[in-house]
Each structure stands twice: as C-alpha cells, then as structure tokens.
C-alpha cells in the first residue's frame, strides 16, 4: 500500500514537474501604478535623460508591453483598472473633483475583491481617485489597508487656493493630516508598501501602489532633489525608480521573487507637453501618446526574461488576469470588457487576447476604435474634463477638427504599424476600412451604453 502511494506520489510529482509554466499558482501581486507618466518617461521605453536602473533591470528580467492602453486622464483609468471594464461601462467620467459626491459604485467588484475571495491580504497605498468620501474609499472596495490621498496631489489649497479644501492624507478612513509634505510621498508610500509585504509575507498578498508622482506639483525627497539631469521631473522619476528597487529587493530578501508578479504601468500619457516618443499627443488626448502606457511585468521563472509583447492589452485586462492567476471565476452578472492576459505573460507571441480597443472619453462617449493596426477617430471626440491641450508630434500641424466644445480633436484613420506617430490621415485612401470600423464602433458603443452600470452616488452609497 505504502509502495503504491509512493508510486502515485512519484507519478504526481513527475506530472507536476512537467506541467507548462502556465500551471495554476497563486502568486503575490504588486501593482505599481504611476500618475501622468508617459510612454517615453523611463529607460526601458527609450528615455536616455533619467537614470532608471531598477526599471531597466525589471524589463531585463521580465516582459515589456508596447501596446498597453490606459485612458486620457486619472479617474477613468483607475475605474478601468479596478473593474476590468471600460470607464464608460462603469459611468466614471474623466476626473473626479473634491466638489463631487460620486465615486466608484459599491456594487463594482474590484481587483482587491477578486483576490480577497482567495484570502489575500490587500493594501492600497497612494492616490485613489475613485471617490473621496468614506463611502467610496479603498477600505469599502476590498482593501484591508489604506494610506494615501483620495484624489490628485494638485487638488489642494496650496495649488489652487480656497477653491479646493486642504489635501488630506488618509489612513484607513481617518485623516492623518492635511496639506502633507509632498516631497515625502514617494518614500512614505514605498516604506508603507515594504512594511506591508514584510508583515504579510507568509500569506498571499496584493499591494496596489498608485504613486502620487509624477503628477504636478512635482516633488522629490532631499536624497533625490537636484540629482537628475532632467530637473525636478527627472528627480521624481529617479525616486520612483528607487522605489521599484526597494520593492524588488524586499521580495528578493524574503525569497518571494519567484512567487510574485510585479506590474509597473501608468494611468495616462505625459502632462506638460513633454513627448511620448514615438507617439503623438499626451495627457487628455486620444492620440496614442495620451493613452498608450509604459508597462512592465516581472515574474521570474514564469514570465520569460527580456521579452517584449506588442499585442493589444491594457488596464481593463488586469482584473481578468488576476482572476485567472488566483483561480477565481469572473462575475457572470455583468459585462467585463478585459481579457485574461496570462497566455501572453507566458508567451509574448501567443495569439492576441483581443484584437480591438475602444478609446472612451471623459464625456463617456467613444472617441476612437483600434482594430488590429487600424485606428479610426470618431466625431464624438474626447472631452476628458482636463485642461491639457493637444500637442502635435514634431511640431506638425495636426489633422484635426473642432469638437462640440470648440476644442481641437483628432479625426481620421491611421495605420499604427506604419505610422505610430499618427502623422498621416489615410481615411481617403481606405474608405472600406473607415466604413467597417465605423459600423463596428457604433455597434460596440451601443452595447456599452446599453449595458453600462451606474456611478456611485453619495446618497445611495452603502
Ligand atoms: Ca493622471
């Protein structure tokens, strides 16, 4: 009998050993989410001005995604990330402000609530921006632990005078202080994350680390201030790189490297008219530079080192990916727009998990559609609620039209493979593609509008 058991066990072990890398495991997850960091702001994506050795190493040890989509501005990106659904699907407009009494609806199932089903310890450390009243805080959306600011770091008395209330720093649901010293943010949030990882290292954990940087007002601690070759922006980016290094060093020290997926990405394109080379546009636009983000994923032994994946992916795909990795079924009572990225994590050349991306605007309307290499702008255009103007790449005059609010908005058809900088509108040469994508966009937008779910309102919040 013992012999049979031993043989069975031996057979089982052989079977386990021969399973492909995609075998079910429940990794720890660290999701580092930047604010206003654009495609070209870090070394792995072509920045040669700032030093990002830890991010460079993360790329060398993991996978770089080059078609990873967010949205033009803050709140809508976080809504998509948290719910696996387009921002319009969950009715979150561009940017929530302190005057707003809305937030992510309590019925939404967030990343934290997905992994919670498997007993993960969960923390949100940094900027939330999905509703600031206590009914909307991370603590009400599956996070055990919260330290951070409830909206952008410029929504403060210091930046805007009394039009805004003093910026609060919150722990749990309690305001610790107002108008905190922002030069301490990156260090403080990093130390909090490291502490949380140390405390929970013996059980599965999920750390969501949405940094306040590099949204303006920029700040860096004394150790980084004045040290980069790119002013305060470079200082802030180099401190973020230090932060990534601290997280990775902690995982290594605790021998959690091979059982932890670390993701680094951002919420929207670069602010302040700096380029998102090779893409056109920046924050608050639907040009690729406004919505295509640097994205790194690292999981030694699982994700092949030093690889690049150009398949369409984005922050809506994070939730289905987490669900797959931790072994939780996706909710069936609602539409989840994202797709499980795990086939690509283990093989960047695997078939695309989706061939289409929808570019929703802050006005909840569909502004553009990408299918394969083709991208068509629609006349709904983007009105993201932010004040950043469009910025043509290379100083060229953009192909553009005025939208209903009189803002300049992109129009036309672009081939992103031949023309990633969206310099040439080729609609006139490809009427059949324009027609096909137009029909597709209309049908898809109609479906999202029909099946969208409500924003949370304070009076209704549970
Ligand atoms: Ca942002």
Short mmCIF file of C-alpha atoms and ligand atoms in Angstrom, two decimals:
data_model
loop_
_atom_site.label_atom_id
_atom_site.label_comp_id
_atom_site.label_asym_id
_atom_site.label_seq_id
_atom_site.Cartn_x
_atom_site.Cartn_y
_atom_site.Cartn_z
CA UNK A 1 0.00 0.00 0.00
CA UNK A 2 2.77 2.39 1.02
CA UNK A 3 4.59 1.47 -2.17
CA UNK A 4 1.51 2.31 -4.27
CA UNK A 5 1.13 5.62 -2.51
CA UNK A 6 4.82 6.32 -3.07
CA UNK A 7 4.48 5.44 -6.76
CA UNK A 8 1.40 7.59 -7.06
CA UNK A 9 3.19 10.43 -5.33
CA UNK A 10 6.21 9.97 -7.61
CA UNK A 11 3.92 9.98 -10.66
CA UNK A 12 2.14 13.04 -9.39
CA UNK A 13 5.42 14.83 -8.81
CA UNK A 14 6.58 13.98 -12.33
CA UNK A 15 3.26 15.27 -13.68
CA UNK A 16 3.60 18.50 -11.71
CA UNK A 17 7.18 18.97 -12.81
CA UNK A 18 6.24 18.54 -16.47
CA UNK A 19 3.35 20.98 -16.40
CA UNK A 20 3.85 24.07 -18.55
CA UNK A 21 4.71 27.39 -16.97
CA UNK A 22 1.02 28.34 -17.08
CA UNK A 23 0.21 25.85 -14.32
CA UNK A 24 -2.13 27.24 -11.67
CA UNK A 25 -0.31 29.08 -8.91
CA UNK A 26 -1.46 31.84 -6.63
CA UNK A 27 1.24 34.45 -6.76
CA UNK A 28 1.54 37.52 -4.62
CA UNK A 29 0.86 40.60 -6.71
CA UNK A 30 2.39 44.08 -6.56
CA UNK A 31 0.80 46.60 -8.92
CA UNK A 32 2.70 49.88 -9.19
CA UNK A 33 0.55 52.48 -10.91
CA UNK A 34 2.04 55.81 -11.90
CA UNK A 35 0.26 59.14 -12.34
CA UNK A 36 0.82 61.07 -15.58
CA UNK A 37 3.87 59.01 -16.55
CA UNK A 38 4.06 58.77 -20.32
CA UNK A 39 5.42 56.17 -22.69
CA UNK A 40 8.89 57.69 -23.01
CA UNK A 41 9.47 58.67 -19.39
CA UNK A 42 11.59 55.67 -18.32
CA UNK A 43 14.70 53.93 -19.63
CA UNK A 44 13.09 50.69 -20.88
CA UNK A 45 10.86 52.78 -23.17
CA UNK A 46 13.60 54.99 -24.57
CA UNK A 47 14.28 57.73 -22.03
CA UNK A 48 18.02 58.48 -22.05
CA UNK A 49 17.94 61.51 -19.76
CA UNK A 50 16.91 59.97 -16.46
CA UNK A 51 18.54 57.03 -14.73
CA UNK A 52 16.13 54.15 -14.07
CA UNK A 53 18.40 51.16 -13.35
CA UNK A 54 15.77 49.28 -11.36
CA UNK A 55 13.14 49.62 -14.07
CA UNK A 56 15.76 48.69 -16.67
CA UNK A 57 16.50 45.57 -14.66
CA UNK A 58 12.80 44.82 -14.23
CA UNK A 59 12.44 44.95 -18.03
CA UNK A 60 15.52 42.73 -18.49
CA UNK A 61 14.06 40.20 -16.06
CA UNK A 62 10.50 40.41 -17.35
CA UNK A 63 8.25 41.47 -20.19
CA UNK A 64 7.69 44.85 -21.78
CA UNK A 65 4.23 45.57 -23.22
CA UNK A 66 4.31 48.08 -26.06
CA UNK A 67 0.56 48.32 -26.83
CA UNK A 68 -0.74 48.68 -23.30
CA UNK A 69 -3.70 51.05 -23.06
CA UNK A 70 -4.99 53.25 -20.29
CA UNK A 71 -7.26 56.29 -20.82
CA UNK A 72 -6.58 60.05 -21.28
CA UNK A 73 -6.95 61.02 -17.59
CA UNK A 74 -6.90 59.82 -13.98
CA UNK A 75 -10.25 58.64 -12.60
CA UNK A 76 -11.38 56.83 -15.71
CA UNK A 77 -8.12 54.86 -15.84
CA UNK A 78 -8.42 53.82 -12.22
CA UNK A 79 -12.04 52.80 -12.78
CA UNK A 80 -11.00 50.61 -15.72
CA UNK A 81 -8.09 49.14 -13.77
CA UNK A 82 -10.17 48.36 -10.69
CA UNK A 83 -13.16 46.83 -12.54
CA UNK A 84 -11.76 45.24 -15.72
CA UNK A 85 -14.32 47.32 -17.58
CA UNK A 86 -14.18 50.39 -19.78
CA UNK A 87 -14.68 53.58 -17.77
CA UNK A 88 -17.92 54.27 -19.63
CA UNK A 89 -19.17 50.80 -18.65
CA UNK A 90 -18.95 51.89 -15.00
CA UNK A 91 -20.00 55.51 -15.73
CA UNK A 92 -16.84 57.14 -14.38
CA UNK A 93 -16.15 60.40 -16.26
CA UNK A 94 -12.68 61.93 -16.79
CA UNK A 95 -11.63 63.28 -13.43
CA UNK A 96 -13.43 63.38 -10.08
CA UNK A 97 -13.03 66.57 -8.07
CA UNK A 98 -13.36 67.37 -4.35
CA UNK A 99 -16.73 69.00 -5.06
CA UNK A 100 -18.11 65.73 -6.46
CA UNK A 101 -20.37 63.45 -4.44
CA UNK A 102 -19.81 60.48 -6.73
CA UNK A 103 -17.38 57.58 -6.85
CA UNK A 104 -16.96 54.01 -7.99
CA UNK A 105 -20.24 52.20 -7.20
CA UNK A 106 -20.11 49.90 -4.19
CA UNK A 107 -21.56 47.05 -6.29
CA UNK A 108 -18.48 47.06 -8.51
CA UNK A 109 -16.12 44.13 -7.94
CA UNK A 110 -12.58 45.46 -7.72
CA UNK A 111 -9.16 43.84 -8.10
CA UNK A 112 -8.98 43.66 -4.31
CA UNK A 113 -12.37 41.98 -4.07
CA UNK A 114 -11.31 39.38 -6.65
CA UNK A 115 -8.17 38.31 -4.76
CA UNK A 116 -9.94 38.63 -1.40
CA UNK A 117 -12.03 35.61 -2.41
CA UNK A 118 -8.80 33.61 -2.05
CA UNK A 119 -7.84 35.14 1.26
CA UNK A 120 -5.25 37.65 0.02
CA UNK A 121 -4.13 40.43 2.33
CA UNK A 122 -4.78 43.65 0.39
CA UNK A 123 -3.37 47.15 0.57
CA UNK A 124 -3.88 50.36 -1.39
CA UNK A 125 -1.06 52.83 -0.81
CA UNK A 126 -1.12 56.13 -2.66
CA UNK A 127 -3.63 58.04 -4.79
CA UNK A 128 -7.14 56.52 -5.06
CA UNK A 129 -9.24 58.96 -7.11
CA UNK A 130 -12.46 56.94 -7.29
CA UNK A 131 -14.42 58.97 -4.74
CA UNK A 132 -13.10 60.65 -1.61
CA UNK A 133 -15.96 60.41 0.87
CA UNK A 134 -15.54 57.48 3.26
CA UNK A 135 -18.28 55.52 1.46
CA UNK A 136 -16.04 55.41 -1.61
CA UNK A 137 -12.62 54.83 -0.07
CA UNK A 138 -10.48 51.75 -0.83
CA UNK A 139 -11.48 50.31 2.56
CA UNK A 140 -15.00 49.95 1.13
CA UNK A 141 -13.75 48.28 -2.05
CA UNK A 142 -11.88 45.26 -0.74
CA UNK A 143 -8.68 46.80 0.60
CA UNK A 144 -7.76 45.84 4.18
CA UNK A 145 -5.29 48.65 4.42
CA UNK A 146 -5.16 52.17 3.00
CA UNK A 147 -2.69 55.02 3.25
CA UNK A 148 -2.80 57.85 0.77
CA UNK A 149 -4.51 60.80 -0.81
CA UNK A 150 -8.06 60.41 -2.13
CA UNK A 151 -7.53 62.40 -5.34
CA UNK A 152 -4.81 64.25 -7.25
CA UNK A 153 -1.99 65.97 -5.37
CA UNK A 154 -2.80 69.32 -7.04
CA UNK A 155 -6.35 69.36 -5.66
CA UNK A 156 -5.15 71.36 -2.74
CA UNK A 157 -5.23 74.78 -1.13
CA UNK A 158 -1.52 75.12 -1.90
CA UNK A 159 -2.04 74.64 -5.64
CA UNK A 160 -5.46 76.24 -6.13
CA UNK A 161 -6.25 78.35 -3.09
CA UNK A 162 -9.58 78.02 -1.32
CA UNK A 163 -11.33 76.69 -4.43
CA UNK A 164 -10.24 73.34 -3.01
CA UNK A 165 -10.29 72.01 0.54
CA UNK A 166 -6.92 71.20 2.14
CA UNK A 167 -5.48 67.99 0.64
CA UNK A 168 -5.97 65.16 3.15
CA UNK A 169 -3.59 62.27 3.84
CA UNK A 170 -5.75 59.36 4.98
CA UNK A 171 -5.00 56.14 6.84
CA UNK A 172 -7.88 53.68 6.76
CA UNK A 173 -10.76 56.13 6.84
CA UNK A 174 -9.12 58.69 9.13
CA UNK A 175 -7.48 61.93 8.05
CA UNK A 176 -3.93 61.88 9.45
CA UNK A 177 -3.02 65.40 8.32
CA UNK A 178 -3.85 67.97 5.67
CA UNK A 179 -1.52 69.54 3.11
CA UNK A 180 1.19 66.97 3.88
CA UNK A 181 4.77 67.50 2.70
CA UNK A 182 4.59 66.06 -0.80
CA UNK A 183 8.34 65.61 -1.10
CA UNK A 184 7.90 62.71 1.32
CA UNK A 185 5.18 60.92 -0.68
CA UNK A 186 7.28 58.52 -2.75
CA UNK A 187 9.44 57.48 0.20
CA UNK A 188 6.49 57.24 2.60
CA UNK A 189 4.32 55.15 0.25
CA UNK A 190 7.28 52.90 -0.57
CA UNK A 191 8.14 52.30 3.08
CA UNK A 192 4.48 51.54 3.82
CA UNK A 193 4.39 49.01 0.97
CA UNK A 194 7.62 47.35 2.09
CA UNK A 195 6.31 47.12 5.64
CA UNK A 196 3.03 45.59 4.42
CA UNK A 197 4.93 43.00 2.36
CA UNK A 198 7.14 42.09 5.35
CA UNK A 199 4.14 41.75 7.64
CA UNK A 200 2.17 39.59 5.21
CA UNK A 201 4.99 37.62 3.57
CA UNK A 202 3.76 34.28 4.88
CA UNK A 203 0.38 34.56 3.15
CA UNK A 204 -0.74 35.68 -0.31
CA UNK A 205 -0.84 39.46 -0.63
CA UNK A 206 -1.82 42.11 -3.14
CA UNK A 207 -0.23 45.53 -2.90
CA UNK A 208 -1.69 48.26 -5.09
CA UNK A 209 0.81 51.14 -5.09
CA UNK A 210 -0.66 54.08 -7.05
CA UNK A 211 2.02 56.73 -6.59
CA UNK A 212 1.05 60.41 -6.37
CA UNK A 213 4.02 61.24 -8.57
CA UNK A 214 4.70 62.22 -11.29
CA UNK A 215 1.55 64.34 -11.33
CA UNK A 216 2.23 68.02 -10.67
CA UNK A 217 3.16 69.61 -8.32
CA UNK A 218 6.32 67.54 -8.74
CA UNK A 219 8.34 66.78 -5.64
CA UNK A 220 11.25 64.63 -4.60
CA UNK A 221 12.88 63.95 -1.25
CA UNK A 222 16.18 65.54 -0.26
CA UNK A 223 18.07 62.42 -1.37
CA UNK A 224 16.89 62.89 -4.97
CA UNK A 225 16.26 66.60 -5.31
CA UNK A 226 18.66 68.22 -7.79
CA UNK A 227 20.36 64.91 -8.62
CA UNK A 228 18.97 64.10 -12.07
CA UNK A 229 19.78 65.54 -15.50
CA UNK A 230 16.13 66.48 -16.09
CA UNK A 231 15.16 68.87 -13.32
CA UNK A 232 12.53 68.08 -10.71
CA UNK A 233 10.72 65.79 -13.16
CA UNK A 234 13.85 63.66 -13.51
CA UNK A 235 14.40 63.73 -9.75
CA UNK A 236 10.86 62.48 -9.15
CA UNK A 237 11.23 59.73 -11.77
CA UNK A 238 14.57 58.63 -10.31
CA UNK A 239 12.99 58.42 -6.87
CA UNK A 240 10.22 56.27 -8.32
CA UNK A 241 12.92 54.03 -9.77
CA UNK A 242 14.45 53.81 -6.28
CA UNK A 243 11.01 52.82 -5.01
CA UNK A 244 10.78 49.98 -7.52
CA UNK A 245 14.23 48.86 -6.40
CA UNK A 246 13.11 48.79 -2.76
CA UNK A 247 10.09 46.63 -3.60
CA UNK A 248 12.15 44.19 -5.69
CA UNK A 249 14.91 44.00 -3.06
CA UNK A 250 12.34 43.23 -0.37
CA UNK A 251 10.82 40.42 -2.45
CA UNK A 252 14.29 39.02 -3.10
CA UNK A 253 15.25 39.18 0.56
CA UNK A 254 12.05 37.40 1.60
CA UNK A 255 12.61 34.79 -1.13
CA UNK A 256 9.29 35.73 -2.73
CA UNK A 257 10.75 36.61 -6.12
CA UNK A 258 9.52 33.55 -7.94
CA UNK A 259 6.07 33.69 -6.43
CA UNK A 260 5.32 37.35 -7.01
CA UNK A 261 4.03 39.09 -10.09
CA UNK A 262 5.13 42.72 -10.19
CA UNK A 263 3.43 45.09 -12.65
CA UNK A 264 4.54 48.65 -13.38
CA UNK A 265 2.36 50.95 -15.51
CA UNK A 266 0.66 54.36 -15.58
CA UNK A 267 -2.77 55.97 -15.79
CA UNK A 268 -2.41 58.30 -18.78
CA UNK A 269 0.09 60.00 -21.05
CA UNK A 270 2.59 62.67 -20.09
CA UNK A 271 1.40 66.02 -18.80
CA UNK A 272 3.08 69.31 -19.54
CA UNK A 273 3.64 68.83 -23.27
CA UNK A 274 6.62 66.55 -22.94
CA UNK A 275 6.82 63.97 -25.71
CA UNK A 276 5.60 60.38 -25.61
CA UNK A 277 8.00 59.37 -28.38
CA UNK A 278 7.32 57.68 -30.79
CA UNK A 279 3.70 58.58 -30.25
CA UNK A 280 1.80 61.77 -30.80
CA UNK A 281 -0.08 63.71 -28.13
CA UNK A 282 -0.08 63.47 -24.37
CA UNK A 283 -2.36 63.54 -21.36
CA UNK A 284 -6.03 64.27 -22.05
CA UNK A 285 -5.80 63.32 -25.71
CA UNK A 286 -6.83 60.16 -27.54
CA UNK A 287 -3.69 60.18 -29.65
CA UNK A 288 -1.57 57.16 -28.74
CA UNK A 289 0.67 59.35 -26.59
CA UNK A 290 -2.30 60.14 -24.37
CA UNK A 291 -3.34 56.58 -23.70
CA UNK A 292 -0.54 54.15 -24.53
CA UNK A 293 1.49 53.49 -21.40
CA UNK A 294 4.81 52.03 -20.43
CA UNK A 295 4.08 48.62 -18.92
CA UNK A 296 6.44 46.08 -17.37
CA UNK A 297 5.54 42.72 -15.87
CA UNK A 298 8.04 40.60 -13.97
CA UNK A 299 7.63 37.14 -12.51
CA UNK A 300 10.92 35.21 -12.56
CA UNK A 301 10.56 31.62 -13.74
CA UNK A 302 7.12 32.28 -15.22
CA UNK A 303 7.32 35.35 -17.44
CA UNK A 304 10.21 34.87 -19.90
CA UNK A 305 13.01 37.36 -19.19
CA UNK A 306 13.88 40.19 -21.55
CA UNK A 307 10.82 39.78 -23.76
CA UNK A 308 8.53 42.27 -25.49
CA UNK A 309 4.84 41.83 -26.25
CA UNK A 310 3.21 44.09 -28.85
CA UNK A 311 -0.28 42.60 -28.58
CA UNK A 312 -3.16 44.90 -27.66
CA UNK A 313 -3.56 44.89 -23.89
CA UNK A 314 -4.47 47.42 -21.25
CA UNK A 315 -5.59 48.20 -17.76
CA UNK A 316 -9.04 46.63 -18.41
CA UNK A 317 -7.22 43.29 -18.77
CA UNK A 318 -5.64 43.35 -15.33
CA UNK A 319 -8.72 42.12 -13.45
CA UNK A 320 -9.41 39.07 -15.66
CA UNK A 321 -5.68 38.27 -15.45
CA UNK A 322 -5.70 38.42 -11.65
CA UNK A 323 -8.85 36.26 -11.56
CA UNK A 324 -7.14 33.61 -13.67
CA UNK A 325 -3.92 33.69 -11.65
CA UNK A 326 -5.62 33.31 -8.28
CA UNK A 327 -8.30 30.91 -9.51
CA UNK A 328 -11.43 33.00 -9.14
CA UNK A 329 -14.27 32.91 -11.65
CA UNK A 330 -15.19 36.20 -13.23
CA UNK A 331 -18.57 37.57 -12.20
CA UNK A 332 -21.29 36.42 -14.59
CA UNK A 333 -23.92 39.01 -13.75
CA UNK A 334 -22.16 41.84 -15.64
CA UNK A 335 -20.01 42.51 -18.67
CA UNK A 336 -16.26 42.53 -18.03
CA UNK A 337 -14.54 44.11 -21.04
CA UNK A 338 -10.99 42.96 -20.33
CA UNK A 339 -9.40 39.64 -21.22
CA UNK A 340 -7.07 37.30 -19.36
CA UNK A 341 -3.50 38.16 -20.38
CA UNK A 342 -1.86 35.02 -18.95
CA UNK A 343 -1.35 33.37 -22.38
CA UNK A 344 0.76 36.42 -23.33
CA UNK A 345 2.57 36.51 -19.98
CA UNK A 346 3.95 33.06 -20.67
CA UNK A 347 4.43 33.56 -24.41
CA UNK A 348 4.51 37.08 -25.86
CA UNK A 349 3.91 35.64 -29.34
CA UNK A 350 0.69 33.87 -28.32
CA UNK A 351 -2.47 34.83 -30.22
CA UNK A 352 -3.87 38.23 -29.28
CA UNK A 353 -6.34 38.03 -26.39
CA UNK A 354 -8.37 40.79 -28.07
CA UNK A 355 -7.97 42.50 -31.44
CA UNK A 356 -9.96 45.62 -30.62
CA UNK A 357 -9.52 48.54 -28.26
CA UNK A 358 -12.15 51.19 -27.54
CA UNK A 359 -10.99 54.72 -26.68
CA UNK A 360 -13.67 56.16 -24.43
CA UNK A 361 -13.54 59.83 -23.48
CA UNK A 362 -14.21 61.70 -20.28
CA UNK A 363 -17.64 62.54 -21.70
CA UNK A 364 -18.40 58.76 -21.67
CA UNK A 365 -18.56 58.78 -25.49
CA UNK A 366 -16.48 56.60 -27.77
CA UNK A 367 -13.77 58.77 -29.35
CA UNK A 368 -11.85 56.17 -31.38
CA UNK A 369 -11.55 52.48 -32.13
CA UNK A 370 -8.49 50.34 -32.87
CA UNK A 371 -8.78 47.02 -34.64
CA UNK A 372 -5.52 45.30 -35.49
CA UNK A 373 -3.24 48.04 -36.80
CA UNK A 374 -6.04 50.41 -37.81
CA UNK A 375 -7.29 53.25 -35.64
CA UNK A 376 -10.30 55.36 -36.57
CA UNK A 377 -11.26 58.54 -34.75
CA UNK A 378 -14.99 59.15 -34.43
CA UNK A 379 -16.67 62.51 -34.39
CA UNK A 380 -17.63 62.15 -30.72
CA UNK A 381 -14.07 63.26 -29.91
CA UNK A 382 -12.60 63.49 -26.46
CA UNK A 383 -13.70 65.89 -23.81
CA UNK A 384 -11.86 64.46 -20.91
CA UNK A 385 -12.51 67.21 -18.44
CA UNK A 386 -8.86 68.11 -18.21
CA UNK A 387 -7.25 71.32 -19.37
CA UNK A 388 -4.25 69.84 -21.17
CA UNK A 389 -4.29 70.89 -24.82
CA UNK A 390 -3.48 68.66 -27.75
CA UNK A 391 0.14 68.58 -28.74
CA UNK A 392 1.18 67.71 -32.27
CA UNK A 393 4.24 65.48 -32.58
CA UNK A 394 7.30 67.04 -34.10
CA UNK A 395 5.63 70.43 -34.32
CA UNK A 396 3.47 69.38 -37.28
CA UNK A 397 0.02 70.84 -37.58
CA UNK A 398 -2.38 68.09 -36.51
CA UNK A 399 -5.13 66.77 -38.72
CA UNK A 400 -7.93 67.99 -36.53
CA UNK A 401 -11.40 69.40 -36.28
CA UNK A 402 -13.13 71.41 -33.59
CA UNK A 403 -15.43 69.30 -31.43
CA UNK A 404 -18.72 70.47 -29.94
CA UNK A 405 -16.97 72.42 -27.21
CA UNK A 406 -14.73 74.09 -29.76
CA UNK A 407 -11.65 72.12 -28.72
CA UNK A 408 -9.30 70.71 -31.29
CA UNK A 409 -9.91 66.98 -31.62
CA UNK A 410 -8.30 64.38 -33.84
CA UNK A 411 -10.07 62.97 -36.88
CA UNK A 412 -9.26 60.35 -39.46
CA UNK A 413 -7.84 56.89 -39.98
CA UNK A 414 -4.30 55.89 -39.04
CA UNK A 415 -2.24 52.76 -39.53
CA UNK A 416 -0.41 52.33 -36.25
CA UNK A 417 2.06 49.78 -37.65
CA UNK A 418 3.29 52.05 -40.45
CA UNK A 419 2.64 55.33 -38.71
CA UNK A 420 2.77 55.00 -34.91
CA UNK A 421 3.10 58.79 -34.66
CA UNK A 422 -0.33 59.24 -36.33
CA UNK A 423 1.06 61.83 -38.72
CA UNK A 424 -0.93 60.93 -41.82
CA UNK A 425 -4.70 60.56 -42.04
CA UNK A 426 -5.26 57.85 -44.65
CA UNK A 427 -9.07 57.78 -44.50
CA UNK A 428 -9.48 58.94 -48.09
CA UNK A 429 -7.39 56.04 -49.37
CA UNK A 430 -9.26 53.39 -47.36
CA UNK A 431 -12.99 54.09 -47.46
CA UNK A 432 -13.90 50.43 -46.90
CA UNK A 433 -11.88 50.28 -43.67
CA UNK A 434 -13.38 53.56 -42.49
CA UNK A 435 -16.86 52.20 -43.15
CA UNK A 436 -16.18 48.85 -41.47
CA UNK A 437 -14.61 50.38 -38.37
CA UNK A 438 -17.37 52.98 -38.21
CA UNK A 439 -20.05 50.28 -38.13
CA UNK A 440 -18.06 48.26 -35.60
CA UNK A 441 -17.57 51.30 -33.36
CA UNK A 442 -21.25 52.20 -33.46
CA UNK A 443 -22.33 48.67 -32.53
CA UNK A 444 -19.78 48.38 -29.73
CA UNK A 445 -20.60 51.76 -28.27
CA UNK A 446 -24.33 50.97 -28.38
CA UNK A 447 -23.66 47.75 -26.45
CA UNK A 448 -21.60 49.52 -23.78
CA UNK A 449 -24.14 52.33 -23.40
CA UNK A 450 -26.96 49.78 -23.13
CA UNK A 451 -25.20 47.66 -20.54
CA UNK A 452 -23.41 50.31 -18.56
CA UNK A 453 -23.60 50.32 -14.82
CA UNK A 454 -24.23 53.35 -12.62
CA UNK A 455 -21.69 55.57 -10.92
CA UNK A 456 -21.89 55.52 -7.12
CA UNK A 457 -23.76 58.47 -5.61
CA UNK A 458 -23.23 59.55 -2.06
CA UNK A 459 -26.89 59.35 -1.02
CA UNK A 460 -27.09 55.76 -2.27
CA UNK A 461 -23.72 54.57 -1.06
CA UNK A 462 -23.85 51.64 1.32
CA1 LIG B 1 -3.17 61.03 -14.23
#
